[in-house]
Amino acid sequence: MKALIAKLQRLDTTVIVLIALVLVLALSAILVSTVGRNLLSPGNIRDILTGMSVLGFVAIGQTLVILGGSLDLSVPYVVSLTSLIAAETMNGRTGMIVPGVLLALGVASLIGLANGAVVTFLRVHGFIATLGVGLILKGYLDTTYKGTAGQVPWEFQLFGATGIGPVPISTIVMLACAGFVGFLLARSKFGHHLFAVGGNAEVARLSGVRTRRPLIWAHVAGSFFAGIAGLLLASRLGVGSPTVGVQGSYDLLSIAAVVLGGTLLAGGRGSIWGTIGGVAIFAVLDNLMSVMQVNPFFKDMVRGAVIILAVAVYSNRRIVARRERFTSSGREVPQLTEEGAR
């Protein structure tokens, strides 16, 4: 038993998340079968993957920001604003799809640049900086819009409505973005520097890393991906909405998915695929509770319990790894170091 526990403690957090996802799928399939439904039916699979796509885009960007030791609470307002910019620019005209998309993503990137500049140059913590920027955006949305606005053409609506078999196009795009970001984190100088800054900014600076640049780019990417989520929601709704981001609670849910995926909230350690696993767990649980017709307020209770359990497991693994670093004879056990328990 001790050997099994030791092996579990040495597993990478991404592997743990994937194991947890398989267990959640198995349990959900059993529970759904009790009401005469099949969790793995094409319709249910499509619902789960559709539920993953919007949160997945936001969570990809949030992962980059958190890996750098920051946070982004402005994402729900960026989602709403980009949906409005795209819908108003397109205004039902097919020829304005590309300008609408480029303008929406450009504005989202500028907001991310502002977040990154405030965090790095003014040395304001990401929580406060992005909360302030988010409130500015909220004030603009509340005073400028009283309801939905604009209209996206039918061709653009296909982005959120079509798929290959049971797999939505939006989910395929989201997974492709996750793969690209995963490659950047693993193979690029930006990724290595971002991990270094998130782990210890002062040590990274003394090692010759320009600590401001990766964090600024992380915030730009975070808002950029939130902008893609806004475009997807505009595609699904057919219009822009000033409240669609807040109603989806994408700020807190994206942070929760990142933490559930094993990324340290303090930064410096984590993976994009762990985040996607966390998003998938939330999507499966939401689908399960929808099929079981669970009270919507109970969904938040389940999400909260899952997050607390995940963080407790990760924290316990690190504590045990520290305690078991040396044997009773004083000899070091390399495989049980904190690094090995990641």
Coordinates of C-alpha atoms in Angstrom, one line a residue:
M1 CA 0.0 0.0 0.0
K2 CA 2.8 2.4 0.9
A3 CA 4.5 1.7 -2.5
L4 CA 1.2 2.4 -4.3
I5 CA 0.8 5.7 -2.4
A6 CA 4.4 6.6 -3.2
K7 CA 3.8 6.0 -6.9
L8 CA 0.6 8.1 -6.8
Q9 CA 2.6 10.9 -5.2
R10 CA 5.1 10.8 -8.0
L11 CA 2.5 11.2 -10.7
D12 CA 2.4 14.5 -12.6
T13 CA -0.6 16.6 -11.8
T14 CA -1.7 16.5 -15.4
V15 CA -1.9 12.7 -15.2
I16 CA -3.9 13.0 -11.9
V17 CA -6.4 15.4 -13.6
L18 CA -6.8 13.0 -16.5
I19 CA -7.4 10.1 -14.1
A20 CA -9.9 12.2 -12.2
L21 CA -11.6 13.0 -15.5
V22 CA -12.0 9.3 -16.4
L23 CA -13.4 8.6 -12.9
V24 CA -15.9 11.5 -13.3
L25 CA -16.9 10.2 -16.7
A26 CA -17.4 6.7 -15.3
L27 CA -19.5 7.9 -12.3
S28 CA -21.5 10.3 -14.5
A29 CA -22.3 7.5 -17.0
I30 CA -23.6 5.3 -14.2
L31 CA -25.7 8.1 -12.7
V32 CA -27.1 9.1 -16.1
S33 CA -28.1 5.5 -16.9
T34 CA -30.3 5.5 -13.8
V35 CA -32.6 8.0 -15.6
G36 CA -32.6 6.1 -18.9
R37 CA -30.0 8.2 -20.7
N38 CA -26.7 7.5 -22.2
L39 CA -23.8 9.9 -21.3
L40 CA -21.8 8.9 -24.3
S41 CA -24.6 9.4 -26.9
P42 CA -23.7 11.7 -29.8
G43 CA -26.0 14.4 -28.5
N44 CA -24.6 14.3 -25.0
I45 CA -21.0 14.3 -26.2
R46 CA -21.8 17.3 -28.3
D47 CA -23.3 19.1 -25.3
I48 CA -20.2 18.4 -23.2
L49 CA -17.8 19.5 -25.9
T50 CA -19.9 22.6 -26.6
G51 CA -19.8 23.5 -22.9
M52 CA -16.0 23.1 -22.9
S53 CA -15.3 25.5 -25.7
V54 CA -16.1 29.0 -24.3
L55 CA -14.6 28.3 -20.9
G56 CA -11.7 26.5 -22.5
F57 CA -10.7 29.6 -24.5
V58 CA -10.8 31.8 -21.4
A59 CA -9.0 29.2 -19.3
I60 CA -6.1 28.9 -21.8
G61 CA -5.4 32.6 -21.4
Q62 CA -5.9 32.5 -17.7
T63 CA -3.4 29.7 -17.4
L64 CA -0.7 31.8 -19.0
V65 CA -1.5 34.7 -16.7
I66 CA -1.4 32.5 -13.6
L67 CA 1.8 30.8 -14.6
G68 CA 3.4 34.2 -14.5
G69 CA 2.2 34.8 -11.0
S70 CA -0.7 37.1 -11.8
L71 CA -4.5 37.0 -12.3
D72 CA -7.0 38.4 -14.7
L73 CA -10.4 39.4 -13.4
S74 CA -11.3 41.5 -16.4
V75 CA -12.0 38.6 -18.7
P76 CA -15.8 38.5 -18.4
Y77 CA -16.0 42.2 -19.5
V78 CA -13.5 41.5 -22.3
V79 CA -15.8 38.7 -23.4
S80 CA -18.9 41.0 -23.4
L81 CA -17.1 43.9 -25.1
T82 CA -15.6 41.8 -27.9
S83 CA -19.0 40.2 -28.6
L84 CA -20.5 43.7 -29.0
I85 CA -17.7 45.1 -31.1
A86 CA -17.9 42.1 -33.5
A87 CA -21.7 42.2 -33.8
E88 CA -21.8 45.9 -34.3
T89 CA -19.0 45.9 -36.8
M90 CA -20.4 43.0 -38.8
N91 CA -24.0 44.3 -38.5
G92 CA -25.3 41.3 -40.5
R93 CA -22.9 41.9 -43.4
T94 CA -20.8 38.9 -44.6
G95 CA -18.1 41.2 -46.0
M96 CA -17.5 42.7 -42.5
I97 CA -16.7 39.4 -40.8
V98 CA -12.9 39.7 -41.1
P99 CA -12.8 43.4 -40.0
G100 CA -15.2 42.6 -37.1
V101 CA -13.0 39.7 -35.9
L102 CA -9.8 41.7 -36.3
L103 CA -11.2 44.8 -34.5
A104 CA -12.6 42.7 -31.6
L105 CA -9.4 40.8 -31.1
G106 CA -7.3 44.0 -31.5
V107 CA -9.3 45.8 -28.8
A108 CA -9.0 42.7 -26.5
S109 CA -5.2 42.6 -27.0
L110 CA -4.9 46.3 -26.1
I111 CA -6.9 45.7 -22.9
G112 CA -4.4 42.8 -22.1
L113 CA -1.5 45.2 -22.9
A114 CA -3.0 47.7 -20.4
N115 CA -3.3 45.0 -17.8
G116 CA 0.2 43.9 -18.3
A117 CA 1.6 47.4 -18.2
V118 CA -0.2 48.2 -14.9
V119 CA 1.1 45.0 -13.3
T120 CA 4.7 45.3 -14.5
F121 CA 5.4 49.0 -14.7
L122 CA 3.2 50.3 -11.9
R123 CA 3.8 47.2 -9.8
V124 CA 0.2 46.7 -9.0
H125 CA -0.8 43.1 -8.1
G126 CA -2.7 41.4 -10.9
F127 CA -5.8 40.9 -8.8
I128 CA -6.2 44.7 -8.2
A129 CA -5.0 45.8 -11.6
T130 CA -7.3 43.6 -13.6
L131 CA -10.2 44.2 -11.2
G132 CA -9.8 48.0 -11.8
V133 CA -9.6 47.5 -15.5
G134 CA -12.6 45.2 -15.4
L135 CA -14.6 47.9 -13.4
I136 CA -13.7 50.5 -16.1
L137 CA -15.0 48.2 -18.8
K138 CA -18.1 47.4 -16.7
G139 CA -18.9 51.1 -16.4
Y140 CA -18.5 51.6 -20.1
L141 CA -20.7 48.7 -20.9
D142 CA -23.4 49.7 -18.4
T143 CA -23.6 53.3 -19.6
T144 CA -23.3 52.6 -23.4
Y145 CA -25.6 49.5 -23.8
K146 CA -29.0 48.8 -22.4
G147 CA -29.3 45.4 -24.1
T148 CA -28.1 43.3 -27.0
A149 CA -26.7 45.2 -30.0
G150 CA -25.5 44.5 -33.5
Q151 CA -26.0 41.3 -35.6
V152 CA -23.6 38.7 -36.9
P153 CA -24.2 37.2 -40.3
W154 CA -25.4 33.6 -40.8
E155 CA -22.0 32.6 -42.1
F156 CA -20.3 33.6 -38.9
Q157 CA -22.9 31.8 -36.8
L158 CA -21.6 28.6 -38.4
F159 CA -18.5 28.9 -36.2
G160 CA -20.6 28.2 -33.1
A161 CA -23.2 26.0 -34.6
T162 CA -21.5 23.4 -36.8
G163 CA -19.3 20.5 -36.1
I164 CA -17.7 17.3 -37.5
G165 CA -19.9 14.6 -36.2
P166 CA -20.6 15.2 -32.5
V167 CA -17.5 17.4 -32.2
P168 CA -18.2 21.2 -32.6
I169 CA -15.8 23.2 -34.8
S170 CA -15.3 25.6 -31.9
T171 CA -14.0 22.8 -29.7
I172 CA -11.6 21.7 -32.4
V173 CA -10.3 25.3 -32.6
M174 CA -10.0 25.5 -28.8
L175 CA -8.0 22.3 -28.6
A176 CA -5.7 23.5 -31.5
C177 CA -5.1 26.7 -29.6
A178 CA -4.3 24.7 -26.4
G179 CA -1.8 22.6 -28.4
F180 CA -0.1 25.7 -29.8
V181 CA 0.1 27.3 -26.3
G182 CA 1.4 24.0 -24.9
F183 CA 4.1 24.0 -27.5
L184 CA 5.1 27.6 -26.7
L185 CA 5.3 26.8 -23.0
A186 CA 7.4 23.7 -23.6
R187 CA 9.7 24.8 -26.4
S188 CA 9.9 28.6 -26.6
K189 CA 12.0 31.1 -24.8
F190 CA 8.7 32.9 -23.8
G191 CA 7.5 29.7 -22.1
H192 CA 10.7 29.2 -20.2
H193 CA 10.9 32.8 -19.1
L194 CA 7.2 32.8 -18.0
F195 CA 7.8 29.8 -15.8
A196 CA 10.9 31.4 -14.3
V197 CA 9.1 34.7 -13.6
G198 CA 6.1 32.9 -12.0
G199 CA 8.4 30.7 -9.9
N200 CA 10.5 33.6 -8.6
A201 CA 10.7 36.9 -10.4
E202 CA 13.8 38.1 -8.5
V203 CA 15.8 35.0 -9.2
A204 CA 14.7 35.2 -12.8
R205 CA 15.8 38.8 -13.0
L206 CA 19.2 38.0 -11.5
S207 CA 19.5 35.2 -14.1
G208 CA 19.2 37.7 -16.9
V209 CA 15.5 37.3 -17.7
R210 CA 13.6 40.4 -18.7
T211 CA 10.8 39.8 -16.2
R212 CA 8.3 42.4 -17.5
R213 CA 8.1 41.1 -21.1
P214 CA 6.8 37.6 -20.5
L215 CA 4.2 38.8 -18.0
I216 CA 3.0 41.5 -20.4
W217 CA 2.6 39.0 -23.2
A218 CA 0.8 36.6 -20.9
H219 CA -1.8 39.3 -20.1
V220 CA -2.1 40.2 -23.8
A221 CA -2.7 36.5 -24.6
G222 CA -5.1 36.2 -21.8
S223 CA -7.3 39.0 -23.1
F224 CA -6.8 37.7 -26.7
F225 CA -8.3 34.3 -25.8
A226 CA -11.1 36.0 -23.9
G227 CA -11.8 37.9 -27.1
I228 CA -12.1 34.6 -29.0
A229 CA -14.6 33.4 -26.4
G230 CA -16.6 36.6 -27.0
L231 CA -16.6 36.0 -30.7
L232 CA -17.8 32.5 -30.1
L233 CA -20.6 33.7 -27.9
A234 CA -21.6 36.3 -30.5
S235 CA -21.7 33.6 -33.1
R236 CA -24.0 31.5 -30.9
L237 CA -26.3 34.3 -29.9
G238 CA -26.3 36.1 -33.2
V239 CA -25.9 39.4 -31.4
G240 CA -23.5 41.1 -29.0
S241 CA -24.4 41.2 -25.3
P242 CA -23.1 43.5 -22.6
T243 CA -23.7 40.9 -19.9
V244 CA -22.9 37.6 -21.5
G245 CA -19.4 37.4 -19.9
V246 CA -20.6 38.2 -16.4
Q247 CA -23.5 35.8 -16.6
G248 CA -21.1 33.0 -17.5
S249 CA -18.8 33.9 -14.5
Y250 CA -15.8 33.3 -16.7
D251 CA -13.4 35.0 -14.4
L252 CA -13.9 32.7 -11.4
L253 CA -14.7 29.6 -13.4
S254 CA -11.5 30.0 -15.5
I255 CA -9.4 30.4 -12.4
A256 CA -11.1 27.4 -10.9
A257 CA -10.4 25.3 -14.0
V258 CA -6.7 26.3 -14.0
V259 CA -6.4 25.5 -10.3
L260 CA -8.3 22.2 -10.7
G261 CA -5.9 21.4 -13.6
G262 CA -2.9 21.5 -11.1
T263 CA -1.5 24.9 -11.9
L264 CA -0.2 26.7 -8.8
L265 CA -2.1 29.9 -8.0
A266 CA 1.2 31.4 -7.0
G267 CA 2.6 30.7 -10.5
G268 CA 5.6 29.0 -11.9
R269 CA 4.2 25.5 -12.2
G270 CA 1.4 23.9 -14.2
S271 CA 0.4 22.8 -17.7
I272 CA -2.1 23.7 -20.3
W273 CA -3.4 20.2 -20.7
G274 CA -4.1 20.0 -17.0
T275 CA -6.3 23.1 -17.5
I276 CA -8.1 21.5 -20.4
G277 CA -8.7 18.5 -18.1
G278 CA -10.2 20.8 -15.5
V279 CA -12.5 22.4 -18.0
A280 CA -13.6 19.0 -19.2
I281 CA -14.4 17.9 -15.6
F282 CA -16.6 21.0 -15.1
A283 CA -18.3 20.4 -18.5
V284 CA -19.1 16.7 -17.6
L285 CA -20.4 17.7 -14.1
D286 CA -22.6 20.4 -15.6
N287 CA -24.0 18.0 -18.2
L288 CA -24.6 15.4 -15.5
M289 CA -26.5 17.8 -13.3
S290 CA -28.5 19.1 -16.3
V291 CA -29.5 15.6 -17.2
M292 CA -30.4 14.8 -13.6
Q293 CA -32.3 18.1 -13.4
V294 CA -30.3 19.3 -10.4
N295 CA -31.0 22.6 -8.8
P296 CA -28.8 25.2 -10.5
F297 CA -27.6 26.6 -7.2
F298 CA -26.4 23.1 -6.3
K299 CA -24.1 23.1 -9.3
D300 CA -22.0 25.9 -7.7
M301 CA -21.8 23.8 -4.5
V302 CA -20.5 20.8 -6.4
R303 CA -18.0 23.0 -8.3
G304 CA -16.8 24.5 -5.0
A305 CA -16.4 21.1 -3.4
V306 CA -14.4 19.8 -6.4
I307 CA -12.0 22.7 -6.3
I308 CA -11.4 22.4 -2.5
L309 CA -10.8 18.7 -2.9
A310 CA -8.4 19.2 -5.7
V311 CA -6.3 21.9 -4.0
A312 CA -6.3 19.7 -0.8
V313 CA -4.9 16.8 -2.8
Y314 CA -2.2 18.8 -4.4
S315 CA -1.2 20.5 -1.2
N316 CA -1.0 17.1 0.6
R317 CA 1.2 15.7 -2.1
R318 CA 3.7 18.5 -1.7
I319 CA 3.7 18.2 2.1
V320 CA 4.2 14.5 2.0
A321 CA 7.0 14.9 -0.6
R322 CA 8.8 17.3 1.7
R323 CA 8.5 14.9 4.7
E324 CA 9.7 11.9 2.8
R325 CA 12.6 13.5 1.1
F326 CA 15.0 11.7 3.5
T327 CA 14.9 8.2 4.9
S328 CA 15.3 7.5 8.6
S329 CA 19.0 6.9 8.0
G330 CA 19.4 10.4 6.6
R331 CA 19.9 9.3 3.0
E332 CA 18.1 11.5 0.4
V333 CA 15.4 9.9 -1.7
P334 CA 15.6 11.7 -5.1
Q335 CA 12.3 10.4 -6.5
L336 CA 10.3 11.9 -3.6
T337 CA 11.6 15.4 -3.8
E338 CA 9.0 18.2 -4.3
E339 CA 10.1 18.5 -7.9
G340 CA 9.4 14.8 -8.4
A341 CA 6.0 15.1 -6.9
R342 CA 4.8 17.7 -9.3

